Short mmCIF file of C-alpha atoms and ligand atoms in Angstrom, two decimals:
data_model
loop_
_atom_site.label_atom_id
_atom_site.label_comp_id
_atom_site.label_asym_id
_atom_site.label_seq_id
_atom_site.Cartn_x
_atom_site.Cartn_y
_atom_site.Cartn_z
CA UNK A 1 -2.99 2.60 -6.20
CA UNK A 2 -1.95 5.05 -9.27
CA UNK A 3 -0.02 7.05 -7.08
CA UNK A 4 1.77 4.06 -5.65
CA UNK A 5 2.24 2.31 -8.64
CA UNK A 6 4.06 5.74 -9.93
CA UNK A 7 6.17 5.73 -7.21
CA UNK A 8 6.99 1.68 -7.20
CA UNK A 9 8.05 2.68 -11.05
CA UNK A 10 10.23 5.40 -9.80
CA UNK A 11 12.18 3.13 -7.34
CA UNK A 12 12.38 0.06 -10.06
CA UNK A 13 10.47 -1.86 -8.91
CA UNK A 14 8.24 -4.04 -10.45
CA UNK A 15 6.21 -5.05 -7.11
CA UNK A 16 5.33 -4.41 -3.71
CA UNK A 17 4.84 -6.86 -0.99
CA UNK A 18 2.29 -4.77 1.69
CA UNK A 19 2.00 -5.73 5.59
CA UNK A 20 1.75 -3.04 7.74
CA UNK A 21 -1.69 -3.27 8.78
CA UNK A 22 -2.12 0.26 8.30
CA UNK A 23 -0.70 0.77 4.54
CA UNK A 24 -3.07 -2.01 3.79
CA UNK A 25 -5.99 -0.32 5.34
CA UNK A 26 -5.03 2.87 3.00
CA UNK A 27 -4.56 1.54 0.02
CA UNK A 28 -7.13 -1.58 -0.10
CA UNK A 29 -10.17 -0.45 2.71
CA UNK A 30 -9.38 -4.01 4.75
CA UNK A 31 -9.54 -3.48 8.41
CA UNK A 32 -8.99 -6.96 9.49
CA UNK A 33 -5.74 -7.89 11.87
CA UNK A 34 -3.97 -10.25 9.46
CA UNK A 35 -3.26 -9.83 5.97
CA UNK A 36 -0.66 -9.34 3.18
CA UNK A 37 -1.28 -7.11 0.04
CA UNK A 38 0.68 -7.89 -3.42
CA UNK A 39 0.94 -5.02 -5.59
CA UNK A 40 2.25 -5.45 -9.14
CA UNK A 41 2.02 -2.96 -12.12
CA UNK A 42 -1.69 -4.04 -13.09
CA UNK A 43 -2.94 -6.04 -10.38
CA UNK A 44 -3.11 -5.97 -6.63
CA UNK A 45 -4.54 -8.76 -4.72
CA UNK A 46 -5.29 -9.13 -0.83
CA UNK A 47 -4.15 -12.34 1.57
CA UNK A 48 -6.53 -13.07 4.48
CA UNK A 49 -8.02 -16.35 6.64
CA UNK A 50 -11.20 -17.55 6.83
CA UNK A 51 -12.55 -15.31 9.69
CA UNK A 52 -12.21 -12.64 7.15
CA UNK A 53 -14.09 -13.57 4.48
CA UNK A 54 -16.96 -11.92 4.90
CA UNK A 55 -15.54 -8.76 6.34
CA UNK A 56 -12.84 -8.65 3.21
CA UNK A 57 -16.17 -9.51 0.81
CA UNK A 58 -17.38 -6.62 2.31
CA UNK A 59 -14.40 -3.85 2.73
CA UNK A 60 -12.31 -4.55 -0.09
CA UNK A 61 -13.08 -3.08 -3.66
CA UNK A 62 -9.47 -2.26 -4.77
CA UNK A 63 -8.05 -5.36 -4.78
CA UNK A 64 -8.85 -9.45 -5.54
CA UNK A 65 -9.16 -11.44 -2.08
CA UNK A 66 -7.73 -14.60 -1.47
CA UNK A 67 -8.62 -16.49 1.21
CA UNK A 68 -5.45 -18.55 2.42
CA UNK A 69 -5.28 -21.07 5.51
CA UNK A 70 -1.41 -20.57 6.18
CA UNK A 71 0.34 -16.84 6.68
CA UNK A 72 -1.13 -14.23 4.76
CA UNK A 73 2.58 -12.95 4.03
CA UNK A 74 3.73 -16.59 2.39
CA UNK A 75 1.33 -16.67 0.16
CA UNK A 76 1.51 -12.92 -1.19
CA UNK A 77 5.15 -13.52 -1.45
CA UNK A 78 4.85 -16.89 -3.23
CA UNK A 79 2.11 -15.40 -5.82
CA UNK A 80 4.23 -12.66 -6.71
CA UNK A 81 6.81 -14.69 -7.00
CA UNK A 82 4.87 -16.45 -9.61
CA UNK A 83 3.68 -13.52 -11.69
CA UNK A 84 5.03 -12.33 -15.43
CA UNK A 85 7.55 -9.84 -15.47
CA UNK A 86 8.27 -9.35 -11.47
CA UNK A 87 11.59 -9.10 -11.21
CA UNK A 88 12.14 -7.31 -8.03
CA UNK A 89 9.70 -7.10 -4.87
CA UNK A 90 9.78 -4.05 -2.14
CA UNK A 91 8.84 -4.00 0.85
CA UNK A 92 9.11 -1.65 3.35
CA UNK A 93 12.63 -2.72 5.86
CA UNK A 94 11.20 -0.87 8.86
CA UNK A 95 8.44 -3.59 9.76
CA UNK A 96 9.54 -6.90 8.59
CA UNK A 97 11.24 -8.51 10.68
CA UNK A 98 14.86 -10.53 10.05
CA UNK A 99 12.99 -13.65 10.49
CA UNK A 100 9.50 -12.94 8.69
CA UNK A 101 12.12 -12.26 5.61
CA UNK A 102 13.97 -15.69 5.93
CA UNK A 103 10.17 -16.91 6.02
CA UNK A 104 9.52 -15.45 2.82
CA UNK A 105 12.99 -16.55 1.36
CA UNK A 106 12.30 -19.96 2.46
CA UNK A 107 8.62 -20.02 0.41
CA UNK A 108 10.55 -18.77 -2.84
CA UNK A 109 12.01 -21.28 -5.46
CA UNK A 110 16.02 -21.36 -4.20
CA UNK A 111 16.57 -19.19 -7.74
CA UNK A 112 14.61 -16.35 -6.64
CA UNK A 113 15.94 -16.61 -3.04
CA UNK A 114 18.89 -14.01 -3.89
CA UNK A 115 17.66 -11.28 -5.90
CA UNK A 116 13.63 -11.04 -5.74
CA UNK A 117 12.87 -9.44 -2.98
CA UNK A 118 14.47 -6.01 -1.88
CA UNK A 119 14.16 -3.97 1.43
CA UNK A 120 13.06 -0.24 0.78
CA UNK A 121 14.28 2.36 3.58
CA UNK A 122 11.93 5.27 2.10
CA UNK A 123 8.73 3.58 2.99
CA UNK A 124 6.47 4.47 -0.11
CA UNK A 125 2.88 3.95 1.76
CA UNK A 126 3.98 5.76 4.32
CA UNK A 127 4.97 8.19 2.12
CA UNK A 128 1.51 8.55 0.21
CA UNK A 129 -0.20 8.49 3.40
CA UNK A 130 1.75 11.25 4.60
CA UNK A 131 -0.72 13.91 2.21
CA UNK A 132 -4.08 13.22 3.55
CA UNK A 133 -7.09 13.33 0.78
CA UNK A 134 -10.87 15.37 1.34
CA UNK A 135 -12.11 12.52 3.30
CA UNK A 136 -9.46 11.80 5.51
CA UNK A 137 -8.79 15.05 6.28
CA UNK A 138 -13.07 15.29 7.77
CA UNK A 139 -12.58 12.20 9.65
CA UNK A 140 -9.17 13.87 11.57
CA UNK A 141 -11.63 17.12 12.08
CA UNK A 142 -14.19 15.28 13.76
CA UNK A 143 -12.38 12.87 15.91
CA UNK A 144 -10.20 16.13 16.84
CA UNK A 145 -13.00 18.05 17.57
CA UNK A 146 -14.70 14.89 19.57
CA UNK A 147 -11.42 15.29 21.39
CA UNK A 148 -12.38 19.04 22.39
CA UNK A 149 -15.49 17.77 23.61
CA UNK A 150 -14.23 15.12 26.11
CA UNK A 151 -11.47 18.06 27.35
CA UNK A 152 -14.97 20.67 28.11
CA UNK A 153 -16.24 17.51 29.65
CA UNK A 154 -13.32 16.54 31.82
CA UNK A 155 -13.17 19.88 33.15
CA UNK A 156 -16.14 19.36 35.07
CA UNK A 157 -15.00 16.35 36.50
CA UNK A 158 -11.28 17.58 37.46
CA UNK A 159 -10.92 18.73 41.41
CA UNK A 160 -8.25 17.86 44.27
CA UNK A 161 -8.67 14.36 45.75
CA UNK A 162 -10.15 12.44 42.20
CA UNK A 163 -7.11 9.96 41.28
CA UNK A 164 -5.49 10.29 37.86
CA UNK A 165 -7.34 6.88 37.16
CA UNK A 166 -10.63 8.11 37.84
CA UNK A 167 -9.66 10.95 35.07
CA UNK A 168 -8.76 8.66 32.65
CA UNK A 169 -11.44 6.14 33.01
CA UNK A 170 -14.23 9.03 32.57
CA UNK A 171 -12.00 10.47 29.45
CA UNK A 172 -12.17 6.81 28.06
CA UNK A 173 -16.24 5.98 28.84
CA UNK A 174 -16.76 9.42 27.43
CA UNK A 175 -15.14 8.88 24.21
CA UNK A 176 -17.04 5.59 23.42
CA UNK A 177 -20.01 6.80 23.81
CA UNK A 178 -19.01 9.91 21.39
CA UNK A 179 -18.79 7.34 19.03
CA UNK A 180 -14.50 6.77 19.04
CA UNK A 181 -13.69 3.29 18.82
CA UNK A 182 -10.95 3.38 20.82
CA UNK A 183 -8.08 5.73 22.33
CA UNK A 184 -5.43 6.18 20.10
CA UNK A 185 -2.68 5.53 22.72
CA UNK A 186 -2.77 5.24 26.73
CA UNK A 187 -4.45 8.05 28.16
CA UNK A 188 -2.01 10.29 29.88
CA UNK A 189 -2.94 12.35 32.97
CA UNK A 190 -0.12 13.44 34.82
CA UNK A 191 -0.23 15.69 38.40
CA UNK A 192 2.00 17.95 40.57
CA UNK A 193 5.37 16.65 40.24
CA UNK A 194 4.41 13.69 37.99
CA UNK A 195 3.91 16.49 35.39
CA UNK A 196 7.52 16.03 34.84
CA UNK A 197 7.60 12.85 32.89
CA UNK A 198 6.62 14.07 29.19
CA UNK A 199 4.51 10.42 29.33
CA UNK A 200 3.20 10.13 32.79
CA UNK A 201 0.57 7.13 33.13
CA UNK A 202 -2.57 7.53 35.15
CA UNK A 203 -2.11 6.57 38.56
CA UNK A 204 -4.09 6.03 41.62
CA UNK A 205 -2.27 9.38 42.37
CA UNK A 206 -5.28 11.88 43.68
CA UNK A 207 -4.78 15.14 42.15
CA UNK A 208 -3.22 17.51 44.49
CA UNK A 209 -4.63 21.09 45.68
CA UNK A 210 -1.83 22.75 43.80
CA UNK A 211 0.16 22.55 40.78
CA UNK A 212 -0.15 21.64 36.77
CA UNK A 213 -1.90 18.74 35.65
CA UNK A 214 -1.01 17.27 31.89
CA UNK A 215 -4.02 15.71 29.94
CA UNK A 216 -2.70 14.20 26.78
CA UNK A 217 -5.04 12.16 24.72
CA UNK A 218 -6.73 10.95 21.55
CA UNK A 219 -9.38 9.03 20.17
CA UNK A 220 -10.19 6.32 16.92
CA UNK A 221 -12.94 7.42 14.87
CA UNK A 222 -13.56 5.37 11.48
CA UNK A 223 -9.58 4.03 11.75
CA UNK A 224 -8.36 8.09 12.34
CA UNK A 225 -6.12 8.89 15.00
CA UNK A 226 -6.88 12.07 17.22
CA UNK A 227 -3.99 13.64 19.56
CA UNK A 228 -4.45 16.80 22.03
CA UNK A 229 -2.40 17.88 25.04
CA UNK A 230 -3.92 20.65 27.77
CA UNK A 231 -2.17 21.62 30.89
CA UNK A 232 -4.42 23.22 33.71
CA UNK A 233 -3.74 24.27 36.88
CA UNK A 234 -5.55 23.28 40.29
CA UNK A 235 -5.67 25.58 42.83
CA UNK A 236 -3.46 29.21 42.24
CA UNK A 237 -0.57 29.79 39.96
CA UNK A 238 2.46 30.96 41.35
CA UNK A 239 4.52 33.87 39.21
CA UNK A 240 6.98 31.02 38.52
CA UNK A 241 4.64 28.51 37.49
CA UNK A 242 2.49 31.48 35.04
CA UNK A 243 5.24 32.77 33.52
CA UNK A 244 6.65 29.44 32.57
CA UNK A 245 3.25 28.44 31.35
CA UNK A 246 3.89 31.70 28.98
CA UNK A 247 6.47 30.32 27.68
CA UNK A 248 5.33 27.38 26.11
CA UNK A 249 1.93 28.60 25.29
CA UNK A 250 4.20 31.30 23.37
CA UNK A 251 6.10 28.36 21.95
CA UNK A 252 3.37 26.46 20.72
CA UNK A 253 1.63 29.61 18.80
CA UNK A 254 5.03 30.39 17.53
CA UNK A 255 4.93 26.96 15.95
CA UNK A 256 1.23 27.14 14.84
CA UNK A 257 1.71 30.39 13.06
CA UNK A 258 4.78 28.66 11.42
CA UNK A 259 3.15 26.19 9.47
CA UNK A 260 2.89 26.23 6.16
CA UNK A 261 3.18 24.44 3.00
CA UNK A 262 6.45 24.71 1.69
CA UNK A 263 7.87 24.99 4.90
CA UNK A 264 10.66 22.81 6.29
CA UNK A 265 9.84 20.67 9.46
CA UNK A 266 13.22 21.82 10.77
CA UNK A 267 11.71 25.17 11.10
CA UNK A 268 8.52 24.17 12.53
CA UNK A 269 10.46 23.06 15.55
CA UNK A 270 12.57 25.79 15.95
CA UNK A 271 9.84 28.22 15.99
CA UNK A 272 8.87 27.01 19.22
CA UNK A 273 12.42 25.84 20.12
CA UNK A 274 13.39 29.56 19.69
CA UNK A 275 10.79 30.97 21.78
CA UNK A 276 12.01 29.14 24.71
CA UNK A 277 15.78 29.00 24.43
CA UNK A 278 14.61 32.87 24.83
CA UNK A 279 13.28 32.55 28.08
CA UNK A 280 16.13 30.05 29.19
CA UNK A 281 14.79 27.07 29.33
CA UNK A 282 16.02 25.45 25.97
CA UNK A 283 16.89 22.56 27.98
CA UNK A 284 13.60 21.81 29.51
CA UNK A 285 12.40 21.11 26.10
CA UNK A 286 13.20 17.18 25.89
CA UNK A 287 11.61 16.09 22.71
CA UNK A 288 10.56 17.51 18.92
CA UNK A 289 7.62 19.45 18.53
CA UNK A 290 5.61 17.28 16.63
CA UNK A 291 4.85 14.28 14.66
CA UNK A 292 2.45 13.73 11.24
CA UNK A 293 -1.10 11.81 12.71
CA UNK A 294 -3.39 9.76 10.97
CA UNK A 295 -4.27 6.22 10.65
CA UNK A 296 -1.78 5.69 13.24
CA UNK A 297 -0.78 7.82 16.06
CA UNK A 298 2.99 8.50 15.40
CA UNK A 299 3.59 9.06 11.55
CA UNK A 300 6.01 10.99 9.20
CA UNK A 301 6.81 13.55 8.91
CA UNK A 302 8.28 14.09 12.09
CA UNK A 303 8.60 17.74 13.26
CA UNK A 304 11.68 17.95 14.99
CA UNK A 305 15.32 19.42 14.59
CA UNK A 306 16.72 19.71 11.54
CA UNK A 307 14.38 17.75 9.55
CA UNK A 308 14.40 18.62 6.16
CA UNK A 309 11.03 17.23 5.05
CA UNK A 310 8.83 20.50 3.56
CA UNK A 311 5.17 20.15 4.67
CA UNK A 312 2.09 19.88 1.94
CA UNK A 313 -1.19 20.54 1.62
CA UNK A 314 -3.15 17.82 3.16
CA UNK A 315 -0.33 16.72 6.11
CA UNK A 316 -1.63 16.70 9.65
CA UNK A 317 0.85 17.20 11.82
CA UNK A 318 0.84 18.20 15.94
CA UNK A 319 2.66 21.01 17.40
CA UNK A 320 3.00 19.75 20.78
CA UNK A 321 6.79 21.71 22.63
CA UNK A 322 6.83 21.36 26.25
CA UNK A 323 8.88 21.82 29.43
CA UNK A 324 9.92 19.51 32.32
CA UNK A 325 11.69 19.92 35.29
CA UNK A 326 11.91 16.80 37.77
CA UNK A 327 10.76 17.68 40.92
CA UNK A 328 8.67 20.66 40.44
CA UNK A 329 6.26 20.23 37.50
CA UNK A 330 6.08 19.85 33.23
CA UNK A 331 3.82 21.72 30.86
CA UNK A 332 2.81 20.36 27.54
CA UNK A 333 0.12 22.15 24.91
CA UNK A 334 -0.58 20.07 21.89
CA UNK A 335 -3.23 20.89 18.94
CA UNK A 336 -3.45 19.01 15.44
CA UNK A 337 -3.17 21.34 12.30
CA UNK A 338 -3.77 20.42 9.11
CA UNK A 339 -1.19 21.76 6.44
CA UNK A 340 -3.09 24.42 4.10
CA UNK A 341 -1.87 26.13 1.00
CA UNK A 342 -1.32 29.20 2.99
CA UNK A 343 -0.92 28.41 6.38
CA UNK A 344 -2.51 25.68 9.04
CA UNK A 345 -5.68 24.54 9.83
CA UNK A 346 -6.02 24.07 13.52
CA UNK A 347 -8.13 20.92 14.40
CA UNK A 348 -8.19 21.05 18.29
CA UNK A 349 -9.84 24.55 19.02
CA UNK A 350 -10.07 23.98 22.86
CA UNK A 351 -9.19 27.11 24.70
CA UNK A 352 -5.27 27.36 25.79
CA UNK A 353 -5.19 30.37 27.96
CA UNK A 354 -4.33 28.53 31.37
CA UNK A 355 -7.37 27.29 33.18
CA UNK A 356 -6.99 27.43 37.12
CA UNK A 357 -9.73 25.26 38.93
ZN1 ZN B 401 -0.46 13.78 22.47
ZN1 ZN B 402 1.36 13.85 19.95
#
């Protein structure tokens, strides 16, 4: 809360209106599914319903709880509203909606309705949890490294004939009973010419005798996101297929060995965006190289072209390039690494040399 109140000082503000599930998990330890946090300069205080109350009782130290029978969001809004010497209220204009913010105007006294409330652009929880502390950073480890156990795993269980479902489903059982709570986003296993579509859905697609197959997956453990990609090959590589499996594998070290604090995001990506605009196929690569990972799946900063954002200490990130070309095959690799002083801390340690079964 010191950092943010630092930062809510910086911008002018005298409050912050919280309700991104997420942020409020950071900064206040609630893991419930409906709640607003209020954040002024010397108090904070949590907005929940009843079937919270014991679970808030229980998870919440760094904030008061209020227990509130209409929205969650109203009622922060209208206690703010009501504090000493809040003149102006962020929040964070890439999740509230148009009309959650003419529900708020509509709880405020008509003389607030104008100037109390402002829209940030530069999220500022986001922007905390961006630099991940001690903690954090052992919970990404070991739901990325529970990741590199269900990938040994699954390679016992991947041979021509078993559908992409089947894959999945084991991937899934697997992880629960590793202890995840949950996959961090729809299990992707993509095969033969599927491969080709960067997000390829299971399917009841058996997996053929030849050609790549894309695993891309992740876990929940303790509220952490995990994210790995692995691209193996069943049956026999052609020249073709190995060489352009080089390629990225080159691409995504390239990128690895790249990261650094102090380094720009921008030239993260074109590390690996260099390597293969080398070998011809700059085209092939359809999307950035990476994206920041935490409490959720997809968070700053992302690691793409031209972004200016300089990594820190403490950032997890993915370096994830691949190539796709409809109607023969794609090829993803994907590890987390945590941002170091000197370098990068890869998370995801599963071997990347290309596995033929
Ligand atoms: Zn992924
Ligand atoms: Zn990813």
């Amino acid at each position: 809360m010191g950092a943010l109140r630092r930062k809510l000082n910086r911008a002018g503000l005298s409050g912050l209106l919280v309700t991104h599930l997420p942020d409020i998990r950071y900064l206040a330890g609630f893991t419930g599914s409906s709640a607003a946090l209020a954040v002024t300069r010397h108090q904070a205080r949590l907005f929940t319903d009843g079937r919270y109350r014991a679970q808030a009782a229980e998870e919440v130290q760094a904030a008061k709880v209020d227990i509130v029978s209409g929205a969650p969001a109203v009622a922060a809004v209208q206690w703010i509203a009501a504090q000493a010497k809040v003149e102006s209220v962020g929040f964070d204009a890439a999740v509230v909606t148009v009309a959650e913010l003419n529900r708020w105007k509509g709880a405020l006294p008509a003389r607030l309705r104008r100037g109390l409330l402002r829209a940030v652009d530069e999220p500022l929880v986001q922007d905390l949890r961006m630099v991940k502390d001690a903690e954090e950073l052992a919970i990404l480890r070991e739901a990325a490294l529970t990741g590199c156990r269900l990938f040994d795993h699954i390679l016992t269980v991947l041979r021509p004939g078993v559908s992409e479902i089947e894959v999945a489903a084991e991937l899934e059982y697997q992880a629960r009973r590793l202890g995840a709570e949950g996959m961090s986003f729809e299990t992707i296993v993509a095969s033969g010419l599927r491969s080709a579509m960067p997000h390829g859905r299971a399917t009841s697609n058996p997996l053929p005798r030849h050609g790549f197959l894309t695993l891309d997956f992740g876990i929940i453990l303790r509220g952490y996101c995990s994210d790995m990609t692995r691209t193996v090959f069943l049956g026999s590589p052609k020249a073709g297929e190995r060489s352009a499996y080089q390629a990225v594998l080159e691409a995504q070290e390239a990128a690895v060995a790249a990261v650094s604090s102090g380094v720009s995001c921008g030239d993260v990506d074109e590390a690996a965006r260099s390597v293969l605009r080398g070998q011809g196929l700059a085209e092939a690569f359809t999307h950035s190289t990476g994206h920041g990972v935490g409490l959720e799946i997809h968070e700053p900063p992302r690691v793409g072209a031209g972004q200016a954002t300089r990594l820190q200490a403490g950032m997890v990130i993915t370096i994830e390039p691949g190539i796709y070309t409809p109607g023969k095959f794609g090829i993803r690799i994907e590890d987390m690494v945590a941002v170091t002083r000197s370098g990068g801390e890869v998370l995801t340690p599963a071997p990347k040399a290309l596995i033929e079964l």
